[in-house]
Tab-separated table of C-alpha atoms in Angstrom:
chain	number	residue	atom	x	y	z
W	1	UNK	CA	92.412	41.783	72.706
W	2	UNK	CA	91.623	42.916	69.271
W	3	UNK	CA	91.170	40.051	66.798
W	4	UNK	CA	91.639	40.389	63.119
W	5	UNK	CA	91.160	37.458	60.629
W	6	UNK	CA	92.132	37.011	57.042
W	7	UNK	CA	90.804	34.564	54.596
W	8	UNK	CA	92.182	32.600	52.769
W	9	UNK	CA	95.442	32.059	54.778
W	10	UNK	CA	97.053	30.831	51.387
W	11	UNK	CA	96.011	30.644	47.860
W	12	UNK	CA	97.571	29.305	44.551
W	13	UNK	CA	96.100	30.835	41.402
W	14	UNK	CA	96.798	30.848	37.738
W	15	UNK	CA	98.319	33.787	35.955
W	16	UNK	CA	95.533	36.109	34.751
W	17	UNK	CA	92.876	35.141	37.261
W	18	UNK	CA	91.672	37.374	40.073
W	19	UNK	CA	91.916	36.671	43.739
W	20	UNK	CA	89.937	38.119	46.600
W	21	UNK	CA	91.351	38.354	50.094
W	22	UNK	CA	89.090	39.257	53.102
W	23	UNK	CA	89.989	40.965	56.236
W	24	UNK	CA	87.775	41.063	59.282
W	25	UNK	CA	87.810	42.767	62.633
W	26	UNK	CA	86.185	40.157	64.904
W	27	UNK	CA	85.546	41.931	68.083
W	28	UNK	CA	85.789	45.701	67.204
W	29	UNK	CA	84.574	48.024	64.541
W	30	UNK	CA	87.454	49.058	62.358
W	31	UNK	CA	87.118	52.455	61.099
W	32	UNK	CA	90.382	52.224	59.140
W	33	UNK	CA	91.989	49.182	57.504
W	34	UNK	CA	95.430	49.037	56.068
W	35	UNK	CA	96.771	46.561	53.565
W	36	UNK	CA	100.340	45.652	53.383
W	37	UNK	CA	102.632	43.457	51.343
W	38	UNK	CA	105.880	41.695	52.431
W	39	UNK	CA	108.437	40.212	50.305
W	40	UNK	CA	110.872	37.684	51.798
W	41	UNK	CA	113.203	39.066	54.360
W	42	UNK	CA	111.849	42.437	53.803
W	43	UNK	CA	109.823	44.745	55.894
W	44	UNK	CA	106.129	45.571	55.588
W	45	UNK	CA	105.244	47.838	52.601
W	46	UNK	CA	101.829	49.696	53.011
W	47	UNK	CA	99.765	49.485	49.867
W	48	UNK	CA	96.841	51.320	50.839
W	49	UNK	CA	94.628	52.638	53.643
W	50	UNK	CA	90.878	52.444	53.476
W	51	UNK	CA	88.226	54.020	55.631
W	52	UNK	CA	84.880	52.434	55.835
W	53	UNK	CA	82.446	53.858	53.143
W	54	UNK	CA	85.070	55.747	51.330
W	55	UNK	CA	87.563	55.093	48.539
W	56	UNK	CA	90.979	53.574	49.514
W	57	UNK	CA	93.964	55.764	49.566
W	58	UNK	CA	96.808	54.092	47.684
W	59	UNK	CA	100.572	54.540	48.303
W	60	UNK	CA	102.612	55.771	45.587
W	61	UNK	CA	103.537	53.008	43.048
W	62	UNK	CA	100.632	50.907	43.883
W	63	UNK	CA	98.224	50.361	40.967
W	64	UNK	CA	94.706	50.895	42.215
W	65	UNK	CA	93.186	49.247	39.281
W	66	UNK	CA	95.061	46.060	39.941
W	67	UNK	CA	94.717	45.995	43.646
W	68	UNK	CA	91.069	46.692	44.391
W	69	UNK	CA	90.182	47.566	47.891
W	70	UNK	CA	86.678	47.695	49.034
W	71	UNK	CA	85.819	48.644	52.876
W	72	UNK	CA	82.123	48.112	52.704
W	73	UNK	CA	81.398	47.846	56.463
W	74	UNK	CA	83.122	48.484	59.712
W	75	UNK	CA	84.243	44.885	60.020
W	76	UNK	CA	85.201	43.742	56.537
W	77	UNK	CA	87.725	45.099	54.016
W	78	UNK	CA	88.557	43.072	50.983
W	79	UNK	CA	91.630	43.227	48.604
W	80	UNK	CA	91.067	41.857	45.121
W	81	UNK	CA	94.307	41.151	43.013
W	82	UNK	CA	93.213	41.393	39.438
W	83	UNK	CA	94.838	39.644	36.487
W	84	UNK	CA	97.367	38.287	38.801
W	85	UNK	CA	100.730	37.675	37.557
W	86	UNK	CA	103.868	35.645	39.147
W	87	UNK	CA	105.295	38.972	40.397
W	88	UNK	CA	102.303	39.530	42.531
W	89	UNK	CA	103.211	36.644	44.620
W	90	UNK	CA	103.856	37.684	48.195
W	91	UNK	CA	102.619	37.621	51.810
W	92	UNK	CA	99.437	40.035	52.092
W	93	UNK	CA	98.558	41.315	55.475
W	94	UNK	CA	95.855	43.636	56.564
W	95	UNK	CA	95.560	45.499	59.727
W	96	UNK	CA	92.671	47.461	61.402
W	97	UNK	CA	92.424	50.211	63.849
W	98	UNK	CA	89.384	52.103	65.353
W	99	UNK	CA	88.943	55.341	67.395
W	100	UNK	CA	88.831	53.226	70.456
W	101	UNK	CA	91.944	51.364	69.901
W	102	UNK	CA	95.235	52.988	70.161
W	103	UNK	CA	97.178	50.742	67.825
W	104	UNK	CA	96.784	48.752	64.686
W	105	UNK	CA	96.062	45.067	64.804
W	106	UNK	CA	97.219	42.741	62.261
W	107	UNK	CA	95.535	39.916	60.696
W	108	UNK	CA	97.617	36.567	60.310
W	109	UNK	CA	98.307	37.105	56.612
W	110	UNK	CA	97.611	35.591	53.146
W	111	UNK	CA	100.252	33.821	51.215
W	112	UNK	CA	99.486	34.310	47.428
W	113	UNK	CA	101.231	32.200	44.884
W	114	UNK	CA	100.636	32.990	41.245
W	115	UNK	CA	101.676	30.172	38.772
D	1	UNK	CA	114.360	57.347	51.736
D	2	UNK	CA	113.802	55.092	54.736
D	3	UNK	CA	112.210	57.098	57.638
D	4	UNK	CA	112.432	54.249	60.172
D	5	UNK	CA	115.671	52.448	60.318
D	6	UNK	CA	116.842	49.319	62.214
D	7	UNK	CA	120.477	49.109	61.418
D	8	UNK	CA	121.004	45.636	62.956
D	9	UNK	CA	119.278	42.935	60.694
D	10	UNK	CA	119.862	40.226	63.295
D	11	UNK	CA	120.849	39.602	66.950
D	12	UNK	CA	121.668	36.735	68.977
D	13	UNK	CA	121.215	36.677	72.830
D	14	UNK	CA	121.708	34.034	75.442
D	15	UNK	CA	118.466	33.003	77.367
D	16	UNK	CA	118.153	34.959	80.649
D	17	UNK	CA	120.229	38.062	79.284
D	18	UNK	CA	119.066	41.272	78.126
D	19	UNK	CA	118.020	41.843	74.470
D	20	UNK	CA	118.292	45.466	73.182
D	21	UNK	CA	116.876	46.251	69.780
D	22	UNK	CA	117.527	49.612	68.442
D	23	UNK	CA	115.575	51.796	66.126
D	24	UNK	CA	116.311	55.449	64.707
D	25	UNK	CA	113.994	57.641	62.735
D	26	UNK	CA	114.259	60.728	60.654
D	27	UNK	CA	110.970	62.386	60.512
D	28	UNK	CA	110.547	64.845	63.622
D	29	UNK	CA	106.829	64.819	63.005
D	30	UNK	CA	106.539	61.289	64.303
D	31	UNK	CA	104.953	61.417	67.666
D	32	UNK	CA	103.954	57.814	68.261
D	33	UNK	CA	106.086	54.750	68.276
D	34	UNK	CA	105.448	51.085	68.293
D	35	UNK	CA	107.243	47.834	68.314
D	36	UNK	CA	105.743	44.715	66.685
D	37	UNK	CA	106.834	41.164	66.796
D	38	UNK	CA	106.412	38.786	63.973
D	39	UNK	CA	106.997	35.223	63.575
D	40	UNK	CA	107.363	33.621	59.970
D	41	UNK	CA	104.071	33.396	57.910
D	42	UNK	CA	102.145	35.223	60.505
D	43	UNK	CA	100.826	38.744	60.840
D	44	UNK	CA	102.829	41.106	63.233
D	45	UNK	CA	101.748	41.177	66.934
D	46	UNK	CA	101.622	44.548	68.813
D	47	UNK	CA	104.070	44.612	71.807
D	48	UNK	CA	104.378	47.947	73.165
D	49	UNK	CA	104.191	51.523	72.310
D	50	UNK	CA	105.364	55.058	73.477
D	51	UNK	CA	104.105	58.488	72.869
D	52	UNK	CA	106.751	61.228	72.267
D	53	UNK	CA	105.642	62.936	75.564
D	54	UNK	CA	107.232	60.038	77.451
D	55	UNK	CA	110.796	58.711	77.541
D	56	UNK	CA	109.968	55.279	78.969
D	57	UNK	CA	107.172	52.781	78.681
D	58	UNK	CA	107.342	49.418	80.602
D	59	UNK	CA	105.188	46.397	80.140
D	60	UNK	CA	106.330	43.179	81.873
D	61	UNK	CA	109.653	42.023	80.364
D	62	UNK	CA	109.385	44.874	77.712
D	63	UNK	CA	110.705	48.269	78.094
D	64	UNK	CA	110.689	51.030	75.434
D	65	UNK	CA	112.982	53.888	75.688
D	66	UNK	CA	112.730	57.040	73.508
D	67	UNK	CA	115.352	59.796	73.052
D	68	UNK	CA	113.526	62.351	71.036
D	69	UNK	CA	116.614	64.686	70.626
D	70	UNK	CA	118.637	61.849	69.148
D	71	UNK	CA	115.509	60.435	67.295
D	72	UNK	CA	116.334	57.060	68.623
D	73	UNK	CA	114.380	54.437	70.488
D	74	UNK	CA	115.146	50.987	71.807
D	75	UNK	CA	113.321	48.010	73.116
D	76	UNK	CA	114.710	46.068	76.003
D	77	UNK	CA	113.626	42.553	76.770
D	78	UNK	CA	114.681	41.295	80.135
D	79	UNK	CA	115.064	38.358	80.721
D	80	UNK	CA	115.198	37.175	77.006
D	81	UNK	CA	113.460	33.658	76.460
D	82	UNK	CA	113.533	31.325	73.581
D	83	UNK	CA	110.049	32.078	72.749
D	84	UNK	CA	111.098	35.743	72.180
D	85	UNK	CA	113.026	34.514	69.002
D	86	UNK	CA	111.323	36.542	66.118
D	87	UNK	CA	111.465	39.443	63.981
D	88	UNK	CA	110.908	42.721	65.597
D	89	UNK	CA	109.791	45.689	63.852
D	90	UNK	CA	109.935	49.298	65.069
D	91	UNK	CA	107.209	51.558	63.680
D	92	UNK	CA	106.257	55.212	63.899
D	93	UNK	CA	103.343	57.386	63.004
D	94	UNK	CA	102.724	61.186	63.063
D	95	UNK	CA	99.449	62.919	64.361
D	96	UNK	CA	96.801	60.677	65.573
D	97	UNK	CA	97.823	57.099	66.495
D	98	UNK	CA	95.540	55.497	63.981
D	99	UNK	CA	97.378	57.325	60.871
D	100	UNK	CA	99.363	55.137	58.783
D	101	UNK	CA	102.424	53.656	60.202
D	102	UNK	CA	105.901	53.587	58.877
D	103	UNK	CA	107.676	50.198	59.564
D	104	UNK	CA	111.427	49.782	59.757
D	105	UNK	CA	113.060	46.877	57.983
D	106	UNK	CA	113.081	44.686	61.200
D	107	UNK	CA	115.615	43.035	63.395
D	108	UNK	CA	115.718	39.169	63.640
D	109	UNK	CA	116.101	38.146	67.290
D	110	UNK	CA	117.450	34.754	68.313
D	111	UNK	CA	117.552	33.718	71.825
D	112	UNK	CA	119.756	30.754	72.463
D	113	UNK	CA	118.847	28.378	75.136
């Protein structure tokens, strides 16, 4: 099956610093990658959609200057949380899809805690 | 405005019995529906999907039923097993299947041994 990895699986950072989360499709080329955020006991909230080689499309209410997304290759997308604050603490999940695949496949998620 | 609704936040079922998880949607443009299973602190795992041209899709113990006129779908798990205990998300998309997917709030299923 399609495998998507995320790194790191968890990270603790100080307020004001930046954190980069990587999302990789291991056995397929992902033409589209999605970044989600999940708050405790809530559903997945789509933050942005990124297509390889082009700028990400952000959902309403998501600050693109705060959540920088880069989809530089068909197997790698990164999310950088800039100048992190405690309210950015959350579970971030990426997913990937391709023209060959019919569904999105999710990474294991990254737990971010900002102190 | 929630386009995908799962009105039951939780469900408990005895092992071996049927689990029925329900989902309603409001957007008539949705034409592809998916169910994902999620354990705590993990990413969702794809379970089963159905296109709007079908009304049923079966994969092992999992069957998804779609009622387009009612804008309703359900996931049946038979027989339920303790390992099925997880949060189940219903999701929907419109147009091509790799467009963005709208998730419901999830239903937490507990299968009691």
